[in-house]
Amino acid sequence: MGNETIMKIGVLALQGAFIEHLKTLRTLGVQAAEVRLPDDLEGLDGLIIPGGESTTIGKLAVEYGLIEPLRRFARQNPTWGTCAGMIFLAKDIGHDRQPILGLMDITVSRNAFGRQIDSFEVDLPIAVLGDAPFHAVFIRAPVVTAVRGSAQVLARLEDGQIVAVQEGHWLATAFHPELTADSRLHQFFIRLVGEKGA
Amino acid sequence: MTTNGVHDNGKQTGTETVKRGLAQMLKGGVIMDVVTPEHAKIAEDAGACAVMALERVPADIRAQGGVARMSDPDMIEQIMKAVTIPVMAKVRIGHFVEAQILEALGVDYIDESEVLTPADEEHHINKHNFKVPFVCGCRNLGEALRRVAEGAAMIRTKGEAGTGDVVEAVRHARAVQGEIRRLTSMDEDELFTYAKNIQAPYELVKETAQLGRLPVVNFAAGGVATPADAALMMQLGMDGVFVGSGIFKSGDPAKRAKAIVEAVTHFDNPDVLLNVSRALGEAMVGINVTTMPEGDKIAGRGW
């Protein structure tokens, strides 16, 4: 991507909290577009797969022929999955039978913390974002139970559970940076997209 | 009763952010009424983002009459075991003990619903006392913001449940959206008076005016029966759709459920809407709300 073109990041908009991601991206001066059909991927420099119900998003992705185009796009371009999006990016989701892209070398367990009454928010240290902790919101969240190959752990809860991972130009977070005002993770992802295009 | 808690490991549960957050994750989705684990599986397979577990769909509650109460926890639990998506369940307006029971059971969301027979004709549940989030019905902005003030983390239009007639859901959605549009052009003096007139807390009225939308997620409910109905509600600015009797009172529930899910995602794409509207079998028969006796309407329940 040359300096003269404005970066354009897509947000998968099949179901879930896609509007929050679009708003944050626009606040940061990036062009943001909703992706519902394969053609919507055209001209994008990066993609965010948002939180929502992973079974719903998976079924709609299959029905509208998005799985292979998304996989192809994500192999070539920076892609970030939050919560349901993290499940979508993982290679291994245990016994769950749902359509996934199967790209990142991680094992993810769905609804790992229990039901909604166990959903929580917590201050999370994330070294790549600097000293100030990131206020992270976990909603019926998944967790990463294994990391292999070149996948790097970016953040753990106090008890050691892995909740953020980077593997090359792929990013996965179990929590929802789109629900809080702190945009450091979005900026981190925008830098990934910028490096890739440079 | 549990209250919002801070745990030793710094985790905070039951906060407004996590309560409202789950509703944010449900946006752009369809929440379906189900009465058995088999229904719940059909709903999940069709792509529902959550299910509402209840003993009788609103159309049957209308037909059979009598007092409609919280469902048997055993039956709700079977549905919770059958699916991995969030499970909601209904309690009567003002019946905070039914809500305590559902919280103890571990449902993901409670609907304090006018579809059941009200237990209190003056007070709604103080929803701040619970860790589990609540959704409540509304017919206009004042009612929506009164429920938010009581702790509702999600709002839905009331519509007229169990009729398959979308006219009331449209009326309520247009009322809320129209009032918000007027709010955004008012100065502070006018906002004070407006808050007083609609009997809503000033701070919430001001927040709504600044946001240009409700401070919580707002779904459509009450009379949605077709993919076109669902897309209509989305184009009117709703965040998602509840479908009650419309699916399991129709000729081919699995097919109709899937079509409504796709219609909500592609709500502004007429080509997709055309495709998913084809050959769905019979829609629920329905009741015309306009010719319905006043006493049969349930949207007026709630204060």
Coordinates of C-alpha atoms in Angstrom, one line a residue:
Chain A
M1 CA 0.0 0.0 0.0
G2 CA 1.5 3.3 -1.0
N3 CA 1.4 6.4 1.1
E4 CA -1.0 8.1 -1.2
T5 CA -3.8 5.5 -0.5
I6 CA -5.8 5.5 2.7
M7 CA -5.8 2.2 4.5
K8 CA -9.1 0.4 4.3
I9 CA -10.1 -2.3 6.9
G10 CA -13.1 -4.5 6.6
V11 CA -15.3 -5.8 9.5
L12 CA -17.2 -9.0 9.0
A13 CA -20.8 -7.9 9.5
L14 CA -22.8 -11.1 9.5
Q15 CA -23.9 -10.8 13.1
G16 CA -22.5 -9.4 16.4
A17 CA -20.7 -6.3 17.5
F18 CA -19.4 -5.1 14.1
I19 CA -20.6 -1.5 14.4
E20 CA -18.4 -0.9 17.5
H21 CA -15.3 -1.9 15.5
L22 CA -16.3 0.2 12.5
K23 CA -16.7 3.3 14.8
T24 CA -13.3 2.8 16.5
L25 CA -11.5 2.3 13.2
R26 CA -13.2 5.5 11.8
T27 CA -12.2 7.4 14.9
L28 CA -8.6 6.4 14.2
G29 CA -8.8 7.8 10.7
V30 CA -9.0 4.5 8.9
Q31 CA -11.6 3.7 6.2
A32 CA -13.8 0.9 7.4
A33 CA -16.3 -1.2 5.4
E34 CA -18.9 -3.9 6.3
V35 CA -18.3 -7.3 4.8
R36 CA -21.3 -9.5 4.2
L37 CA -20.6 -11.1 0.8
P38 CA -17.4 -12.3 -0.9
D39 CA -17.2 -9.2 -3.2
D40 CA -17.0 -6.9 -0.2
L41 CA -13.5 -8.1 0.5
E42 CA -12.3 -6.4 -2.7
G43 CA -9.8 -3.6 -2.0
L44 CA -9.4 -4.2 1.7
D45 CA -6.0 -4.1 3.4
G46 CA -7.1 -6.0 6.6
L47 CA -10.1 -7.6 8.3
I48 CA -11.6 -7.8 11.7
I49 CA -13.8 -10.7 12.6
P50 CA -16.0 -9.4 15.5
G51 CA -17.6 -10.9 18.6
G52 CA -21.1 -12.3 18.2
E53 CA -22.4 -15.8 18.3
S54 CA -19.8 -18.0 16.5
T55 CA -22.3 -20.6 15.4
T56 CA -24.5 -17.9 13.8
I57 CA -21.6 -16.2 12.1
G58 CA -20.2 -19.6 10.9
K59 CA -23.5 -20.7 9.4
L60 CA -24.0 -17.4 7.5
A61 CA -20.4 -17.5 6.3
V62 CA -21.0 -21.0 4.8
E63 CA -24.4 -20.1 3.3
Y64 CA -23.1 -17.1 1.5
G65 CA -19.9 -18.7 0.2
L66 CA -17.5 -16.7 2.5
I67 CA -15.4 -19.4 4.0
E68 CA -12.9 -19.9 1.2
P69 CA -12.7 -16.2 0.2
L70 CA -12.1 -15.3 3.9
R71 CA -9.4 -17.9 4.2
R72 CA -7.7 -16.7 1.1
F73 CA -7.9 -13.1 2.2
A74 CA -6.6 -13.8 5.7
R75 CA -3.6 -15.8 4.4
Q76 CA -2.5 -12.7 2.5
N77 CA -3.7 -9.8 4.8
P78 CA -3.6 -9.0 8.5
T79 CA -6.7 -10.4 10.2
W80 CA -7.9 -10.0 13.8
G81 CA -10.5 -12.0 15.5
T82 CA -12.2 -10.9 18.8
C83 CA -14.0 -13.5 20.9
A84 CA -16.2 -15.4 18.3
G85 CA -13.6 -14.1 15.7
M86 CA -10.8 -15.8 17.7
I87 CA -12.7 -19.1 17.5
F88 CA -13.1 -18.6 13.7
L89 CA -9.3 -18.1 13.2
A90 CA -8.2 -21.1 15.3
K91 CA -7.0 -24.4 13.8
D92 CA -8.4 -26.5 16.7
I93 CA -11.6 -25.9 18.6
G94 CA -11.8 -29.2 20.4
H95 CA -15.1 -31.1 20.1
D96 CA -17.1 -28.2 18.8
R97 CA -18.4 -28.8 15.3
Q98 CA -18.8 -25.5 13.6
P99 CA -17.3 -24.0 10.4
I100 CA -14.0 -22.2 11.0
L101 CA -11.2 -20.7 8.9
G102 CA -8.6 -22.9 10.8
L103 CA -5.6 -20.7 10.3
M104 CA -3.9 -19.9 13.6
D105 CA -1.8 -22.5 15.3
I106 CA -3.9 -22.4 18.6
T107 CA -6.4 -24.5 20.4
V108 CA -9.5 -22.5 21.6
S109 CA -12.2 -23.6 24.0
R110 CA -15.6 -22.0 23.7
N111 CA -17.6 -20.5 26.6
A112 CA -14.6 -21.3 28.8
F113 CA -15.6 -19.3 31.8
G114 CA -19.2 -20.4 32.1
R115 CA -22.5 -18.7 31.4
Q116 CA -23.3 -15.0 31.3
I117 CA -23.3 -14.5 35.1
D118 CA -19.6 -15.4 35.0
S119 CA -18.8 -12.8 32.3
F120 CA -16.3 -10.3 33.7
E121 CA -14.1 -7.2 33.2
V122 CA -10.5 -7.1 34.4
D123 CA -7.3 -5.0 34.1
L124 CA -5.0 -7.0 31.8
P125 CA -1.3 -6.4 31.4
I126 CA -0.4 -6.5 27.6
A127 CA 3.4 -5.8 27.3
V128 CA 3.2 -4.9 23.6
L129 CA 0.8 -2.0 24.5
G130 CA 3.1 -0.5 27.1
D131 CA 2.9 -0.3 30.9
A132 CA -0.7 0.7 31.5
P133 CA -3.0 -2.3 31.7
F134 CA -5.7 -2.8 29.2
H135 CA -9.3 -2.9 30.6
A136 CA -10.6 -6.1 29.1
V137 CA -14.3 -7.1 28.8
F138 CA -14.9 -10.9 28.6
I139 CA -18.5 -11.9 27.5
R140 CA -19.2 -15.7 27.6
A141 CA -15.6 -15.7 26.4
P142 CA -13.4 -18.4 24.9
V143 CA -9.8 -19.1 26.0
V144 CA -6.7 -20.3 24.3
T145 CA -5.7 -23.7 25.8
A146 CA -2.6 -24.3 23.6
V147 CA -0.2 -22.3 21.4
R148 CA 2.0 -24.0 18.9
G149 CA 4.6 -23.1 16.2
S150 CA 5.1 -19.3 15.7
A151 CA 2.0 -18.3 17.6
Q152 CA 3.1 -15.9 20.4
V153 CA 1.2 -15.2 23.6
L154 CA 0.4 -11.5 24.1
A155 CA -1.6 -11.6 27.3
R156 CA -2.6 -14.0 30.1
L157 CA -5.0 -13.6 33.0
E158 CA -3.6 -13.7 36.5
D159 CA -4.2 -17.5 36.7
G160 CA -2.1 -18.0 33.5
Q161 CA -5.0 -18.5 31.0
I162 CA -4.1 -17.2 27.5
V163 CA -6.4 -14.6 26.2
A164 CA -4.4 -12.8 23.4
V165 CA -2.2 -14.3 20.7
Q166 CA -0.3 -13.1 17.7
E167 CA 0.9 -15.3 14.8
G168 CA 2.6 -13.3 12.0
H169 CA -0.1 -10.9 10.7
W170 CA -2.9 -12.7 12.6
L171 CA -4.2 -11.4 15.9
A172 CA -6.7 -13.1 18.3
T173 CA -8.2 -11.8 21.5
A174 CA -10.7 -13.6 23.8
F175 CA -12.0 -10.2 25.0
H176 CA -13.7 -7.2 23.4
P177 CA -11.5 -4.1 22.8
E178 CA -14.5 -2.7 20.8
L179 CA -16.5 -2.3 24.0
T180 CA -14.1 0.0 25.8
A181 CA -12.8 3.5 24.9
D182 CA -9.1 2.3 24.9
S183 CA -8.1 2.0 21.3
R184 CA -4.5 0.7 21.7
L185 CA -5.3 -2.7 20.3
H186 CA -7.0 -1.2 17.3
Q187 CA -3.9 1.0 16.8
F188 CA -1.7 -2.1 17.2
F189 CA -3.7 -3.9 14.5
I190 CA -3.6 -0.8 12.2
R191 CA 0.2 -0.9 12.5
L192 CA 0.2 -4.6 11.5
V193 CA -1.9 -3.7 8.4
G194 CA 0.5 -0.7 7.7
E195 CA 3.6 -2.9 7.9
K196 CA 2.2 -5.5 5.7
G197 CA 1.3 -3.0 3.0
A198 CA 4.5 -1.0 3.2
Chain B
M1 CA -29.5 -12.7 46.1
T2 CA -26.2 -12.1 44.4
T3 CA -24.9 -8.6 43.8
N4 CA -22.3 -7.2 41.5
G5 CA -19.0 -8.4 42.8
V6 CA -15.3 -7.8 42.7
H7 CA -13.3 -11.0 43.1
D8 CA -9.8 -11.6 44.6
N9 CA -8.3 -11.9 41.2
G10 CA -9.5 -8.4 40.2
K11 CA -12.3 -9.8 38.0
Q12 CA -15.6 -7.8 38.2
T13 CA -18.8 -9.7 37.4
G14 CA -22.3 -8.5 36.9
T15 CA -21.3 -4.9 35.8
E16 CA -23.4 -2.7 33.5
T17 CA -20.6 -3.2 30.9
V18 CA -20.8 -7.0 30.9
K19 CA -24.7 -7.0 31.1
R20 CA -25.0 -4.6 28.2
G21 CA -22.1 -6.2 26.4
L22 CA -23.9 -9.6 25.9
A23 CA -26.7 -7.7 24.2
Q24 CA -24.1 -6.0 21.9
M25 CA -22.9 -9.5 20.9
L26 CA -26.5 -10.5 20.0
K27 CA -27.0 -7.5 17.6
G28 CA -27.8 -8.3 14.0
G29 CA -29.2 -11.6 15.1
V30 CA -32.5 -13.4 15.7
I31 CA -33.7 -14.6 19.2
M32 CA -36.3 -17.4 18.9
D33 CA -39.0 -18.5 21.3
V34 CA -38.6 -22.3 21.9
V35 CA -40.7 -24.6 24.1
T36 CA -38.6 -27.9 23.9
P37 CA -34.9 -28.9 23.5
E38 CA -35.8 -30.1 20.0
H39 CA -37.1 -26.6 19.1
A40 CA -33.9 -25.1 20.6
K41 CA -31.7 -27.4 18.4
I42 CA -33.7 -26.4 15.3
A43 CA -33.3 -22.7 16.2
E44 CA -29.5 -23.1 16.8
D45 CA -29.1 -25.0 13.6
A46 CA -31.0 -22.2 11.7
G47 CA -28.5 -19.7 13.1
A48 CA -30.4 -18.1 16.0
C49 CA -28.0 -16.0 18.2
A50 CA -30.0 -17.0 21.3
V51 CA -33.2 -18.7 22.3
M52 CA -36.0 -17.7 24.7
A53 CA -37.1 -20.8 26.7
L54 CA -40.8 -20.8 27.6
E55 CA -43.6 -23.3 28.2
R56 CA -46.0 -21.9 25.7
V57 CA -45.4 -19.5 22.8
P58 CA -47.4 -16.3 23.0
A59 CA -50.0 -17.5 20.5
D60 CA -50.8 -20.4 22.7
I61 CA -50.9 -18.2 25.8
R62 CA -53.5 -16.1 24.0
A63 CA -55.5 -19.1 22.9
Q64 CA -55.5 -21.0 26.2
G65 CA -55.8 -18.0 28.6
G66 CA -55.3 -18.4 32.3
V67 CA -52.4 -17.1 34.3
A68 CA -49.1 -17.3 32.4
R69 CA -46.1 -17.7 34.7
M70 CA -42.3 -18.4 34.7
S71 CA -41.6 -21.8 33.0
D72 CA -40.6 -24.9 35.0
P73 CA -36.8 -24.6 35.7
D74 CA -36.4 -28.2 34.7
M75 CA -37.7 -27.5 31.2
I76 CA -35.4 -24.4 30.9
E77 CA -32.4 -26.4 32.1
Q78 CA -33.0 -29.1 29.4
I79 CA -32.9 -26.3 26.8
M80 CA -29.7 -24.9 28.4
K81 CA -28.1 -28.3 28.0
A82 CA -29.3 -28.8 24.4
V83 CA -27.7 -25.7 22.9
T84 CA -24.4 -23.7 23.3
I85 CA -25.9 -20.3 22.3
P86 CA -27.3 -18.0 25.1
V87 CA -30.6 -19.0 26.7
M88 CA -33.1 -16.4 27.9
A89 CA -36.2 -17.0 30.0
K90 CA -39.3 -14.9 31.0
V91 CA -40.5 -13.7 34.3
R92 CA -43.7 -11.8 35.2
I93 CA -43.5 -8.0 35.5
G94 CA -42.5 -7.2 39.1
H95 CA -42.0 -10.9 40.1
F96 CA -38.5 -10.5 41.5
V97 CA -38.6 -14.0 43.1
E98 CA -39.1 -15.7 39.7
A99 CA -36.0 -13.7 38.6
Q100 CA -34.0 -14.9 41.7
I101 CA -34.9 -18.4 40.7
L102 CA -33.8 -18.0 37.1
E103 CA -30.6 -16.3 38.2
A104 CA -29.8 -19.3 40.5
L105 CA -30.5 -21.6 37.5
G106 CA -27.9 -19.6 35.5
V107 CA -29.9 -18.4 32.5
D108 CA -28.0 -15.9 30.4
Y109 CA -30.7 -13.2 30.2
I110 CA -34.1 -12.6 31.8
D111 CA -37.0 -11.1 29.9
E112 CA -39.3 -9.2 32.4
S113 CA -42.2 -9.7 30.0
E114 CA -45.7 -8.4 29.4
V115 CA -46.4 -11.7 27.6
L116 CA -46.8 -13.3 31.1
T117 CA -49.5 -12.2 33.5
P118 CA -48.1 -9.2 35.6
A119 CA -47.4 -9.9 39.3
D120 CA -47.2 -6.2 40.3
E121 CA -49.3 -3.5 38.7
E122 CA -47.1 -0.6 39.9
H123 CA -43.5 -1.8 40.2
H124 CA -41.1 -3.4 37.9
I125 CA -38.2 -5.5 39.2
N126 CA -35.2 -3.5 40.5
K127 CA -32.9 -5.1 38.0
H128 CA -29.8 -3.5 39.6
N129 CA -30.0 -6.1 42.3
F130 CA -29.1 -8.9 39.9
K131 CA -25.9 -10.2 38.2
V132 CA -27.9 -11.6 35.4
P133 CA -28.9 -9.0 32.7
F134 CA -32.5 -8.2 31.9
V135 CA -34.4 -7.2 28.7
C136 CA -37.7 -5.3 28.9
G137 CA -40.4 -4.3 26.5
C138 CA -41.3 -0.7 25.5
R139 CA -43.8 1.2 23.4
N140 CA -42.1 4.5 23.5
L141 CA -38.9 6.3 24.6
G142 CA -40.2 7.1 28.1
E143 CA -41.0 3.5 28.8
A144 CA -37.7 2.4 27.4
L145 CA -35.7 4.8 29.6
R146 CA -37.7 4.0 32.7
R147 CA -36.7 0.4 32.2
V148 CA -33.1 1.3 31.7
A149 CA -33.2 3.4 34.9
E150 CA -34.4 0.3 36.7
G151 CA -31.4 -1.6 35.3
A152 CA -32.5 -3.2 32.1
A153 CA -29.4 -3.9 30.0
M154 CA -31.4 -4.4 26.7
I155 CA -34.7 -3.1 25.4
R156 CA -37.2 -4.5 22.9
T157 CA -40.3 -3.1 21.4
K158 CA -43.4 -4.8 22.8
G159 CA -45.3 -5.1 19.5
E160 CA -48.3 -7.3 20.0
A161 CA -47.0 -10.8 20.9
G162 CA -48.6 -13.9 19.5
T163 CA -50.5 -12.2 16.7
G164 CA -48.2 -12.5 13.7
D165 CA -49.2 -8.9 12.9
V166 CA -46.2 -6.6 12.7
V167 CA -48.2 -3.3 12.9
E168 CA -47.6 -2.7 16.6
A169 CA -43.9 -3.5 16.5
V170 CA -43.6 -0.9 13.7
R171 CA -45.6 1.6 15.7
H172 CA -43.4 1.1 18.8
A173 CA -40.1 1.2 16.8
R174 CA -41.2 4.4 15.0
A175 CA -42.3 6.0 18.2
V176 CA -38.9 5.3 19.9
Q177 CA -36.8 6.3 16.8
G178 CA -38.9 9.4 16.1
E179 CA -38.6 10.6 19.7
I180 CA -34.8 10.1 19.6
R181 CA -34.6 12.1 16.4
R182 CA -36.5 15.0 18.0
L183 CA -34.3 14.8 21.1
T184 CA -31.2 15.3 19.1
S185 CA -32.4 18.8 18.0
M186 CA -33.4 20.0 21.5
D187 CA -31.5 22.4 23.7
E188 CA -30.9 21.7 27.4
D189 CA -34.0 23.7 28.6
E190 CA -36.2 21.6 26.2
L191 CA -34.6 18.3 27.4
F192 CA -35.5 19.0 31.0
T193 CA -39.1 19.5 30.1
Y194 CA -39.1 16.6 27.7
A195 CA -37.7 14.3 30.4
K196 CA -40.5 15.4 32.7
N197 CA -43.2 14.9 30.1
I198 CA -42.1 11.3 29.2
Q199 CA -41.5 10.5 32.9
A200 CA -37.9 9.4 32.3
P201 CA -34.7 10.4 34.2
Y202 CA -33.1 13.6 32.8
E203 CA -29.6 12.0 32.8
L204 CA -30.8 9.2 30.5
V205 CA -32.7 11.5 28.3
K206 CA -29.6 13.7 27.9
E207 CA -27.4 10.6 27.2
T208 CA -29.8 9.4 24.6
A209 CA -29.8 12.8 22.9
Q210 CA -26.0 12.9 22.8
L211 CA -25.7 9.3 21.5
G212 CA -28.6 9.7 19.0
R213 CA -29.8 6.2 20.1
L214 CA -30.8 4.3 23.2
P215 CA -27.9 3.8 25.6
V216 CA -28.6 0.0 25.4
V217 CA -29.3 -2.4 22.5
N218 CA -32.9 -2.3 21.2
F219 CA -34.4 -5.3 19.4
A220 CA -37.8 -5.6 17.7
A221 CA -40.4 -8.0 19.0
G222 CA -44.1 -8.8 18.9
G223 CA -45.6 -9.8 15.6
V224 CA -42.6 -10.6 13.4
A225 CA -43.6 -13.6 11.2
T226 CA -41.7 -13.3 7.9
P227 CA -38.2 -12.5 6.6
A228 CA -39.7 -9.3 5.2
D229 CA -41.1 -8.3 8.6
A230 CA -37.7 -8.9 10.2
A231 CA -35.9 -6.8 7.5
L232 CA -38.5 -4.1 7.9
M233 CA -37.7 -3.8 11.6
M234 CA -34.0 -3.7 10.9
Q235 CA -34.4 -1.0 8.3
L236 CA -36.4 1.0 10.9
G237 CA -33.3 1.0 13.0
M238 CA -33.7 -1.9 15.3
D239 CA -30.5 -3.8 16.4
G240 CA -32.0 -7.3 16.0
V241 CA -35.2 -9.2 16.1
F242 CA -37.1 -11.5 18.5
V243 CA -39.4 -14.0 16.8
G244 CA -41.9 -15.7 19.1
S245 CA -44.8 -17.7 17.6
G246 CA -43.9 -16.8 14.1
I247 CA -41.5 -19.7 13.6
F248 CA -42.9 -22.7 15.4
K249 CA -46.5 -21.8 14.5
S250 CA -45.6 -21.9 10.8
G251 CA -45.7 -24.7 8.3
D252 CA -41.9 -25.3 8.0
P253 CA -40.2 -23.9 11.1
A254 CA -36.6 -24.9 10.2
K255 CA -36.8 -23.2 6.8
R256 CA -38.5 -20.1 8.0
A257 CA -36.1 -19.7 11.0
K258 CA -33.1 -19.9 8.6
A259 CA -34.7 -17.4 6.2
I260 CA -35.4 -14.9 9.0
V261 CA -31.8 -15.2 10.2
E262 CA -30.5 -14.4 6.7
A263 CA -33.0 -11.6 6.2
V264 CA -31.7 -9.9 9.4
T265 CA -28.1 -10.1 8.2
H266 CA -28.9 -8.9 4.7
F267 CA -31.7 -6.6 5.7
D268 CA -30.8 -3.9 3.1
N269 CA -30.2 -6.3 0.2
P270 CA -33.5 -6.8 -1.7
D271 CA -31.9 -9.6 -3.9
V272 CA -31.2 -11.7 -0.9
L273 CA -34.5 -10.9 0.7
L274 CA -36.3 -12.0 -2.5
N275 CA -34.4 -15.3 -2.4
V276 CA -35.0 -16.1 1.2
S277 CA -38.7 -15.2 1.0
R278 CA -39.5 -17.9 -1.6
A279 CA -41.4 -21.1 -0.8
L280 CA -41.4 -20.9 3.0
G281 CA -44.6 -22.8 3.4
E282 CA -47.5 -21.4 5.4
A283 CA -46.9 -18.5 7.7
M284 CA -48.6 -18.5 11.1
V285 CA -52.3 -17.7 10.6
G286 CA -52.2 -14.7 12.8
I287 CA -54.7 -12.3 14.4
N288 CA -55.3 -8.8 12.9
V289 CA -54.5 -6.4 15.7
T290 CA -56.7 -3.6 14.3
T291 CA -59.9 -5.6 14.7
M292 CA -58.8 -7.2 18.1
P293 CA -60.8 -6.3 21.2
E294 CA -58.8 -3.8 23.4
G295 CA -59.0 -6.2 26.4
D296 CA -57.1 -8.9 24.4
K297 CA -54.0 -6.7 23.9
I298 CA -51.1 -7.2 26.1
A299 CA -48.7 -4.4 25.1
G300 CA -50.5 -2.1 27.7
R301 CA -49.0 -4.2 30.5
G302 CA -46.1 -2.4 32.1
W303 CA -45.9 1.0 33.8

